[in-house]
PDB file of C-alpha atoms in Angstrom:
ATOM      1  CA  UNK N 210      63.710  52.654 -76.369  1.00 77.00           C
ATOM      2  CA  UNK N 211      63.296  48.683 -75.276  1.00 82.00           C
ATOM      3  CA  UNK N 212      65.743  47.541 -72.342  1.00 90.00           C
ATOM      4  CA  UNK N 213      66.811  44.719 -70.007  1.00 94.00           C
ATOM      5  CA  UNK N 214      64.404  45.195 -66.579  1.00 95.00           C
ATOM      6  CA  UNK N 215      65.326  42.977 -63.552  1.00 96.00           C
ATOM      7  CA  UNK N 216      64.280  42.432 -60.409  1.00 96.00           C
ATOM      8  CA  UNK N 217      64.366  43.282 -57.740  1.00 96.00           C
ATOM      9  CA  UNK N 218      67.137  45.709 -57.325  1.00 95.00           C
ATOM     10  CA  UNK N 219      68.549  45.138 -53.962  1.00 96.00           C
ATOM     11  CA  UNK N 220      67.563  41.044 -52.403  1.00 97.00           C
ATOM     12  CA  UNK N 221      69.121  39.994 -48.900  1.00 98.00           C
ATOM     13  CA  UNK N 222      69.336  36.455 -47.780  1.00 97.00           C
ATOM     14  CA  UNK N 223      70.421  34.325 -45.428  1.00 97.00           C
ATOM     15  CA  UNK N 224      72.973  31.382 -46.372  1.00 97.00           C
ATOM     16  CA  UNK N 225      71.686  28.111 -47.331  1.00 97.00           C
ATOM     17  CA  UNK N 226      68.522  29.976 -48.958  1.00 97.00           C
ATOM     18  CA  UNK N 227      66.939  29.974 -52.466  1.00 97.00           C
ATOM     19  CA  UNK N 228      66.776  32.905 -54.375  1.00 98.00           C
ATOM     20  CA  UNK N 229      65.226  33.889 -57.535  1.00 97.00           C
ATOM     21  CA  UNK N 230      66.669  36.257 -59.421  1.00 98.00           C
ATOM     22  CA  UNK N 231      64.256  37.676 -62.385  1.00 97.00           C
ATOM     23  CA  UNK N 232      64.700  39.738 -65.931  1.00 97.00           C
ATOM     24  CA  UNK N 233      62.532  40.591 -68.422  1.00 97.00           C
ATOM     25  CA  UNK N 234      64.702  40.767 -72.064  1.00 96.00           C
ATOM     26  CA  UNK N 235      63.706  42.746 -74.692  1.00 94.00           C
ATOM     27  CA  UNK N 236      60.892  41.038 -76.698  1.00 90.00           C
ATOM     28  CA  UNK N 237      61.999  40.041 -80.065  1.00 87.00           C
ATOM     29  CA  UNK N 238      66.069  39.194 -78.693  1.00 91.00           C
ATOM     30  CA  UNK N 239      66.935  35.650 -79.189  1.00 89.00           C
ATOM     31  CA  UNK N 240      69.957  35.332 -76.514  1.00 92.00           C
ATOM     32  CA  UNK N 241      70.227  35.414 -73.140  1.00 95.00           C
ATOM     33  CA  UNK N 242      72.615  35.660 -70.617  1.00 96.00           C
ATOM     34  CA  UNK N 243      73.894  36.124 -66.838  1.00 98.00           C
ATOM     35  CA  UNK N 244      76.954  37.697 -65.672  1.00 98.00           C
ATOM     36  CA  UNK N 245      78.023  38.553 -62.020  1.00 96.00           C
ATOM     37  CA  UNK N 246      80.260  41.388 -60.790  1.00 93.00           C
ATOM     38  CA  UNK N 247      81.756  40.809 -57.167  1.00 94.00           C
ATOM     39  CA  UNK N 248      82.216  44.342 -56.067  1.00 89.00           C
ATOM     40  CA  UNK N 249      85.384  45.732 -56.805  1.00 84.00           C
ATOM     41  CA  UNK N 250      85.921  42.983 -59.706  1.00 87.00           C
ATOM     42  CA  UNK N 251      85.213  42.916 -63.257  1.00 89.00           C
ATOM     43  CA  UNK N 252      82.265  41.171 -64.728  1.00 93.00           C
ATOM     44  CA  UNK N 253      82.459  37.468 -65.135  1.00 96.00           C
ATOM     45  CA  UNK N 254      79.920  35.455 -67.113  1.00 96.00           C
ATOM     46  CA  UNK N 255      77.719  32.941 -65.938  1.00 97.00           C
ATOM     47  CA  UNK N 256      75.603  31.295 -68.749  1.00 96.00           C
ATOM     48  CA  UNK N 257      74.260  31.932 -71.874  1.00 94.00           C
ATOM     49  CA  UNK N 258      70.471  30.404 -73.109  1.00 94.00           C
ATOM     50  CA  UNK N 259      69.338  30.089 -76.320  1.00 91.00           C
ATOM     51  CA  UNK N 260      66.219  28.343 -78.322  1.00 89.00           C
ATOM     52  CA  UNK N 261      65.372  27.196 -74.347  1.00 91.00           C
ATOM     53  CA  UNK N 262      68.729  25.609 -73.484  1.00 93.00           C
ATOM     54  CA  UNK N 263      71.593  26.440 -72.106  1.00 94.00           C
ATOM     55  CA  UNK N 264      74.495  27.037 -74.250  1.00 91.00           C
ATOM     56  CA  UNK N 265      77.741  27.970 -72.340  1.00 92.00           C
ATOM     57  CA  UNK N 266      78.190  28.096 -68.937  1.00 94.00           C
ATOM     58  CA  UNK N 267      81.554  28.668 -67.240  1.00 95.00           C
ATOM     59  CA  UNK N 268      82.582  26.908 -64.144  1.00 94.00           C
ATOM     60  CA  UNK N 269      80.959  29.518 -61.785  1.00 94.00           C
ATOM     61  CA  UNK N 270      77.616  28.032 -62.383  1.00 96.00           C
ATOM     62  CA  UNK N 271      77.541  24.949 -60.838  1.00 94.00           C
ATOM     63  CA  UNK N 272      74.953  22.385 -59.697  1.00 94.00           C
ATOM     64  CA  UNK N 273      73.409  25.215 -57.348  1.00 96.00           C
ATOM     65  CA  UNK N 274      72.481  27.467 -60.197  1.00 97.00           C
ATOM     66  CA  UNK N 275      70.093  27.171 -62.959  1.00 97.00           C
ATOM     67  CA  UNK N 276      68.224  29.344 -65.542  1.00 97.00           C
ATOM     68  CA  UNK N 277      64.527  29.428 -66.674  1.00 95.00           C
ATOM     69  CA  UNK N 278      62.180  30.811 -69.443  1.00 92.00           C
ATOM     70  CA  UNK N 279      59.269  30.076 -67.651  1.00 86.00           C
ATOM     71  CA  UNK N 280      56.831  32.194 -69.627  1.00 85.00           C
ATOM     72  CA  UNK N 281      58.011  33.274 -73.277  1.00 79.00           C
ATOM     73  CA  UNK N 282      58.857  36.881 -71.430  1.00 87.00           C
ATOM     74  CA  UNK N 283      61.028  36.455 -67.957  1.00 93.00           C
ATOM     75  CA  UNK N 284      64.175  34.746 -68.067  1.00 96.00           C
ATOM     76  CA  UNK N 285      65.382  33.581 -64.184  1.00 97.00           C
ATOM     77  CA  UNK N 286      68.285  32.775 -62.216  1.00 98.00           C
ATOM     78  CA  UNK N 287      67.634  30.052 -59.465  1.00 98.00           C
ATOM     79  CA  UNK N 288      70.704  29.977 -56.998  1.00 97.00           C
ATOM     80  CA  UNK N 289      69.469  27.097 -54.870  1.00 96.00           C
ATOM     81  CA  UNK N 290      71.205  27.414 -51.282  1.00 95.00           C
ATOM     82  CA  UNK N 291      73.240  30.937 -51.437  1.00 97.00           C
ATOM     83  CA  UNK N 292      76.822  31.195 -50.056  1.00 96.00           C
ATOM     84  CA  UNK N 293      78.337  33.999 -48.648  1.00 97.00           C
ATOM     85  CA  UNK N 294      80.524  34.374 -51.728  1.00 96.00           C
ATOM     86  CA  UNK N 295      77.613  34.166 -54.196  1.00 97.00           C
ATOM     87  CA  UNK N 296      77.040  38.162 -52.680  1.00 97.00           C
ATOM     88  CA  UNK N 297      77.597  40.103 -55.950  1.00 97.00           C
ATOM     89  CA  UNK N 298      75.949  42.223 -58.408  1.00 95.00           C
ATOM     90  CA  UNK N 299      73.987  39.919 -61.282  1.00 97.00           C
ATOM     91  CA  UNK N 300      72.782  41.313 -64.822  1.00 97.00           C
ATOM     92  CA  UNK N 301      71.145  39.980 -67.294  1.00 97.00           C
ATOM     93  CA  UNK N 302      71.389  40.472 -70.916  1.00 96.00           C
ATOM     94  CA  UNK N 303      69.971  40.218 -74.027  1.00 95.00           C
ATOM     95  CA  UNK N 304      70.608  40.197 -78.013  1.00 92.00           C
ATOM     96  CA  UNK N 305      69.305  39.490 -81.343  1.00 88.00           C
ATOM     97  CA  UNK N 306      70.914  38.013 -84.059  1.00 80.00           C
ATOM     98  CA  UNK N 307      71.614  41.078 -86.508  1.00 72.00           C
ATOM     99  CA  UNK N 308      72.547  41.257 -90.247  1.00 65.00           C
ATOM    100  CA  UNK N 309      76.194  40.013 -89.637  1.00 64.00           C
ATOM    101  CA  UNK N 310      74.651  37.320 -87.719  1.00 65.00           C
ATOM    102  CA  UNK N 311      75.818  38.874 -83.800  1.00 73.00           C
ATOM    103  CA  UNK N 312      75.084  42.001 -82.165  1.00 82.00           C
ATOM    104  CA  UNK N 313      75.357  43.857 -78.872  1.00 89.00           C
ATOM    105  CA  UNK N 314      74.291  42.844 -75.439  1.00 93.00           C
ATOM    106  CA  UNK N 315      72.027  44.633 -73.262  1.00 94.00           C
ATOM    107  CA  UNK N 316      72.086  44.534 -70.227  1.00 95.00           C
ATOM    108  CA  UNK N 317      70.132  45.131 -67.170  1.00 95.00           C
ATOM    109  CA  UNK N 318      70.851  47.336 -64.699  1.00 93.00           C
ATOM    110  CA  UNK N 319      71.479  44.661 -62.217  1.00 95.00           C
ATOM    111  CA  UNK N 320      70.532  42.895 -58.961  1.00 97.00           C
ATOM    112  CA  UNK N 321      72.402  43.238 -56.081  1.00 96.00           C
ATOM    113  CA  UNK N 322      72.505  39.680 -53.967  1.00 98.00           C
ATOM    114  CA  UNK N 323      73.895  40.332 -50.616  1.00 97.00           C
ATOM    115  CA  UNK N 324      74.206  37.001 -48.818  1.00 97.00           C
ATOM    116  CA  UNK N 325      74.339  37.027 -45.152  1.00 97.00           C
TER     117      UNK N 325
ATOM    118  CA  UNK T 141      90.737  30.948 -74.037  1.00 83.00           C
ATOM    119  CA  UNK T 142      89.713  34.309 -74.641  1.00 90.00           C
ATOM    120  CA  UNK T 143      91.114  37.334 -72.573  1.00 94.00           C
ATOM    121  CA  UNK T 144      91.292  41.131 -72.442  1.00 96.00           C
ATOM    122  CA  UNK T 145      93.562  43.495 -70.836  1.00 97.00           C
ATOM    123  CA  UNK T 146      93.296  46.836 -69.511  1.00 97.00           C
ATOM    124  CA  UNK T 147      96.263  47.982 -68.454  1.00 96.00           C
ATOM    125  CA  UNK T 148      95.425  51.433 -66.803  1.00 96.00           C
ATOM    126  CA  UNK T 149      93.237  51.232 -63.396  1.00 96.00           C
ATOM    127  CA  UNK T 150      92.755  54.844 -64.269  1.00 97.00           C
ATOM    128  CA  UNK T 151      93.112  57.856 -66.586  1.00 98.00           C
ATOM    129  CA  UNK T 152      93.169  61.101 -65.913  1.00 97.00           C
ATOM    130  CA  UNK T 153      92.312  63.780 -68.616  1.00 98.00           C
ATOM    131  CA  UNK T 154      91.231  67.403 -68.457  1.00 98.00           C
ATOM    132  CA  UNK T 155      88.107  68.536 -70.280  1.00 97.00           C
ATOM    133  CA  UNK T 156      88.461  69.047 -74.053  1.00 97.00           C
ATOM    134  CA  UNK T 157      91.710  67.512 -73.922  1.00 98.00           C
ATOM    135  CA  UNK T 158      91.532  64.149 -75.811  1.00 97.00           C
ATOM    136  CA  UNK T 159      91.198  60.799 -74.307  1.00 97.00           C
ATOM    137  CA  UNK T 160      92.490  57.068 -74.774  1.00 97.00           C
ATOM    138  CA  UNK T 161      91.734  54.374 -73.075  1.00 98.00           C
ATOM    139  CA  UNK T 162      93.671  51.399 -73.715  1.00 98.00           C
ATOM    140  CA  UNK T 163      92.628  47.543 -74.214  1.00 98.00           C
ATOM    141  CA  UNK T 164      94.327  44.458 -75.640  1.00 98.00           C
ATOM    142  CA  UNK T 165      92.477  40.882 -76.597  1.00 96.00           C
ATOM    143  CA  UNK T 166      93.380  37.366 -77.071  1.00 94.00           C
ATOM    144  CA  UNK T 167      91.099  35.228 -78.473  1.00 90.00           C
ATOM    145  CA  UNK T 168      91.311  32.356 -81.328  1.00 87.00           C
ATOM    146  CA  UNK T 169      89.925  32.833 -84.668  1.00 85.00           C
ATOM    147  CA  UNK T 170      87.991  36.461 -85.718  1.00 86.00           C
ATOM    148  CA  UNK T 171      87.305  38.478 -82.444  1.00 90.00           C
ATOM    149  CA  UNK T 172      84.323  40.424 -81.878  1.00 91.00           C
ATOM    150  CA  UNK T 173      84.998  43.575 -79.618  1.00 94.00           C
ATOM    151  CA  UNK T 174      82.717  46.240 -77.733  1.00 95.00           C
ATOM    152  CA  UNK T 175      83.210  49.134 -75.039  1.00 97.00           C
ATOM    153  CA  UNK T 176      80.554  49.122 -72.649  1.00 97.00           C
ATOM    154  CA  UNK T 177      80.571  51.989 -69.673  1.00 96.00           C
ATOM    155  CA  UNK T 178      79.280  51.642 -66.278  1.00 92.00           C
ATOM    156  CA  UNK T 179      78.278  54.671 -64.071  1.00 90.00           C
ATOM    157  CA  UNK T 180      78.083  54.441 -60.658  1.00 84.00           C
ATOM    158  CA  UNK T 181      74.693  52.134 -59.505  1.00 76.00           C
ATOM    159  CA  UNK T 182      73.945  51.299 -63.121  1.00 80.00           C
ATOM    160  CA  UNK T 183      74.141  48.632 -65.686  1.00 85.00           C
ATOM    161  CA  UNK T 184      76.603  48.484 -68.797  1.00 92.00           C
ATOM    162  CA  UNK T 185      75.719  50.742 -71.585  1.00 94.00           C
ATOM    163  CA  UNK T 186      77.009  49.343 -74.381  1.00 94.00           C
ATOM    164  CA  UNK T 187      79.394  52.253 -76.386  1.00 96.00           C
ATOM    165  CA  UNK T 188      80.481  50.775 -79.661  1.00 95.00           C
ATOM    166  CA  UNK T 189      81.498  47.513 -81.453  1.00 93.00           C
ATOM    167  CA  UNK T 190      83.713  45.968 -84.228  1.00 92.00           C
ATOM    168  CA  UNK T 191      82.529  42.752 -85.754  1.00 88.00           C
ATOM    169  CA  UNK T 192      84.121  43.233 -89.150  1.00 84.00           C
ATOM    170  CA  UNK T 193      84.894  45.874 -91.659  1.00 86.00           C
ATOM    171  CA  UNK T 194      86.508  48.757 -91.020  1.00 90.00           C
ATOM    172  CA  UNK T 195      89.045  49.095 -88.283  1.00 92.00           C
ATOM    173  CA  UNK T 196      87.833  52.818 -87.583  1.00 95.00           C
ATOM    174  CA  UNK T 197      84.236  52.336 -85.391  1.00 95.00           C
ATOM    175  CA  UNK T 198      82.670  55.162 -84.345  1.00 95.00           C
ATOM    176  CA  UNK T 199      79.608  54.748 -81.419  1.00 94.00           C
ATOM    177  CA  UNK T 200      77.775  56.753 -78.557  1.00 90.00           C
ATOM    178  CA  UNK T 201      78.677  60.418 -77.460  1.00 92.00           C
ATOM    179  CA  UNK T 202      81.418  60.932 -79.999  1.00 95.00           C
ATOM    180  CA  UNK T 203      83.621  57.840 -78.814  1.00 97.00           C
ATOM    181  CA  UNK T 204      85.120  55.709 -81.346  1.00 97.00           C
ATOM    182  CA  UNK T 205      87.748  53.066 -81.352  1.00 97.00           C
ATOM    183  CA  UNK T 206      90.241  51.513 -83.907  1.00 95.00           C
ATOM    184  CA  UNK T 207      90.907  48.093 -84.728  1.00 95.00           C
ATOM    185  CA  UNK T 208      94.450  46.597 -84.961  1.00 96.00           C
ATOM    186  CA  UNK T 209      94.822  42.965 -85.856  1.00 93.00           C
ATOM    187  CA  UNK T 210      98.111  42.947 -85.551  1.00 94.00           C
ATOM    188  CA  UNK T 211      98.647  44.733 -82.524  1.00 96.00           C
ATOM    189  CA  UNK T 212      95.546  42.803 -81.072  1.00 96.00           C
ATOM    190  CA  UNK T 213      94.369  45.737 -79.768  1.00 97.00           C
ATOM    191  CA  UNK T 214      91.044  47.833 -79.543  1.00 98.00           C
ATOM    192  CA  UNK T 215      91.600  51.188 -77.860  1.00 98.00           C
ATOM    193  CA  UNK T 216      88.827  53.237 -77.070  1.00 98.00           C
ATOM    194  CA  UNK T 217      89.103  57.303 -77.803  1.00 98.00           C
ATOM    195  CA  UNK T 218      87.492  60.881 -77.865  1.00 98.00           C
ATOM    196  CA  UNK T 219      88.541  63.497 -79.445  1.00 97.00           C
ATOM    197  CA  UNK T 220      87.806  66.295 -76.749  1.00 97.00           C
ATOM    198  CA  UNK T 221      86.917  64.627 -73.159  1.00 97.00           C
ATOM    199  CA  UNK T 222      83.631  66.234 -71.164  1.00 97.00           C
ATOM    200  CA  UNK T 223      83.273  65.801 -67.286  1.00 96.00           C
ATOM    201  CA  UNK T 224      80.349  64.014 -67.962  1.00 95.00           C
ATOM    202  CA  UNK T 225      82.678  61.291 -69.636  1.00 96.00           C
ATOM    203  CA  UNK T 226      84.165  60.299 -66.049  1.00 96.00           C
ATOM    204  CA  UNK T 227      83.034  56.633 -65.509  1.00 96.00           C
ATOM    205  CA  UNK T 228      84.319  53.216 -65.712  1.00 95.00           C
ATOM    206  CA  UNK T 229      85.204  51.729 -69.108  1.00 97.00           C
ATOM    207  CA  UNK T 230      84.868  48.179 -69.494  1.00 96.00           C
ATOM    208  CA  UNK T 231      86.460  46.769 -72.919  1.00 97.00           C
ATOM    209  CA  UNK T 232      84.844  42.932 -73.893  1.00 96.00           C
ATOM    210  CA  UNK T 233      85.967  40.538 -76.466  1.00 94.00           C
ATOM    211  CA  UNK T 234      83.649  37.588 -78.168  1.00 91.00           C
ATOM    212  CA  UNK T 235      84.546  35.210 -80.706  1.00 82.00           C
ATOM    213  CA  UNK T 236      81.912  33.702 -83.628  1.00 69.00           C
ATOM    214  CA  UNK T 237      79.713  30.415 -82.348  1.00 64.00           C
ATOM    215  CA  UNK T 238      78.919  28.816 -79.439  1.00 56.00           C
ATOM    216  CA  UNK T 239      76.775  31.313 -77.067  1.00 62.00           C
ATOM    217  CA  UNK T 240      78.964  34.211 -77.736  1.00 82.00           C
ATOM    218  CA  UNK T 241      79.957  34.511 -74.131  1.00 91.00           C
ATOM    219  CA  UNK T 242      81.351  38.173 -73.727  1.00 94.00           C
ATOM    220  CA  UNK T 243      84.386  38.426 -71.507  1.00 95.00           C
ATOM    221  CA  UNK T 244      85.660  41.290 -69.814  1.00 96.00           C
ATOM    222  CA  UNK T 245      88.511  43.482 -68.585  1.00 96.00           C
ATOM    223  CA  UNK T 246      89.065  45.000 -65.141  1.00 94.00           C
ATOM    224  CA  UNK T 247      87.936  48.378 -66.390  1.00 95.00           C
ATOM    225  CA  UNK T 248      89.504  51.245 -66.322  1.00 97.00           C
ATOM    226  CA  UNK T 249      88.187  54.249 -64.503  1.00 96.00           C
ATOM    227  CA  UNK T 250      88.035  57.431 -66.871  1.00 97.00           C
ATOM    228  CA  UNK T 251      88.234  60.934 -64.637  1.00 97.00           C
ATOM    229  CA  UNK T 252      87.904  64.069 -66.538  1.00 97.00           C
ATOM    230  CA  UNK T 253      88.670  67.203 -64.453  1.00 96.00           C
ATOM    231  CA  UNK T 254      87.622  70.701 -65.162  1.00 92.00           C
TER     232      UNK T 254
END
């Protein structure tokens, strides 16, 4: 069965670095998307992609962040100088458009960003 | 704005017993709701979903959840609870256009005891 991959699974950084944050949806799935969960919190969303723009994003992703399809395959998530509060667990997720026109996301299994 | 609610932190149920876990929604126009769970270390699996039809959905490892517009509500059930159920439930609500943003409860932590 397809899925979500991401990687990697565990990055440490200092504060005030870049860090790339990379997922592979699954090939024919039109929509992408990044969510964070702080640990201990529930999942909040970050942005959502489509047709090689951005087409929500909620306040969370600010100036520092931004999102790539560099390739046709990997969709990424650029967090340009990392704060101690960006540590959290990231997925990415994916959908098609289905015969009603939406359908489930799926997700990755995460990366966790620990920011010291 | 949309929202969701889950109003338990955590349920408790015994094995073959059944199980509900609870969620409301808020949301303007038609919402579009799922159950996703979340074992420990892992991802969201995504459970069921109700986009339209009927209010009855049935998904994954015998779970299923009703729809009730009027009670804004989507609670998730099983009929007869395994150990292997114990996780935590995460209910999510969309709404038509735009980038179909998903937004989530707290979760609820589901433990089923022997």
């Amino acid at each position: 069965e397809p899925e979500v991959t991401q990687t990697p699974s565990h990055q440490v950084t200092q504060m005030g670095q870049e860090v790339i944050l990379r997922c592979v949806p699954i090939s024919n799935h039109l929509y992408f998307y990044w969510y964070r969960q702080i640990l201990g919190q529930k999942v909040e969303f970050l942005v959502s992609f489509y047709n090689n723009e951005i087409s929500e994003k909620s306040e969370i992703f600010d100036d520092q962040f931004s999102v790539e399809r560099p390739d046709g395959s990997n969709f990424t998530l650029k967090i340009r100088s990392t704060k101690l509060e960006d540590s959290a667990m990231y997925f990415c997720a994916s959908r098609d458009r289905g015969a009603s026109g939406y359908n489930e996301q799926f997700f990755g299994p995460g990366t966790r960003l620990t920011v010291l | 704005a949309q929202s969701v609610a889950q109003p338990e932190d955590q349920v408790n149920v015994a094995e073959g017993n059944p199980l509900t876990v609870k969620c409301t929604y808020s949301v303007s126009g038609n919402p579009y709701l799922f159950w996703y769970v979340q074992y420990p270390n892992r991802g969201l699996q995504f459970l069921l979903k109700y986009i339209t039809g009927d209010n009855l959905v049935k998904g994954s490892y015998g779970f299923e959840a009703e729809f009730n517009k009027s009670q804004t509500s989507f609670h998730l059930k099983k009929p007869s609870a395994l150990v292997s159920d114990s996780a935590l439930y995460f209910c999510a609500v969309s709404k038509a256009g735009g980038g179909n943003k998903l937004t989530f409860g707290t979760g609820t932590q589901l433990k089923v005891e022997l």
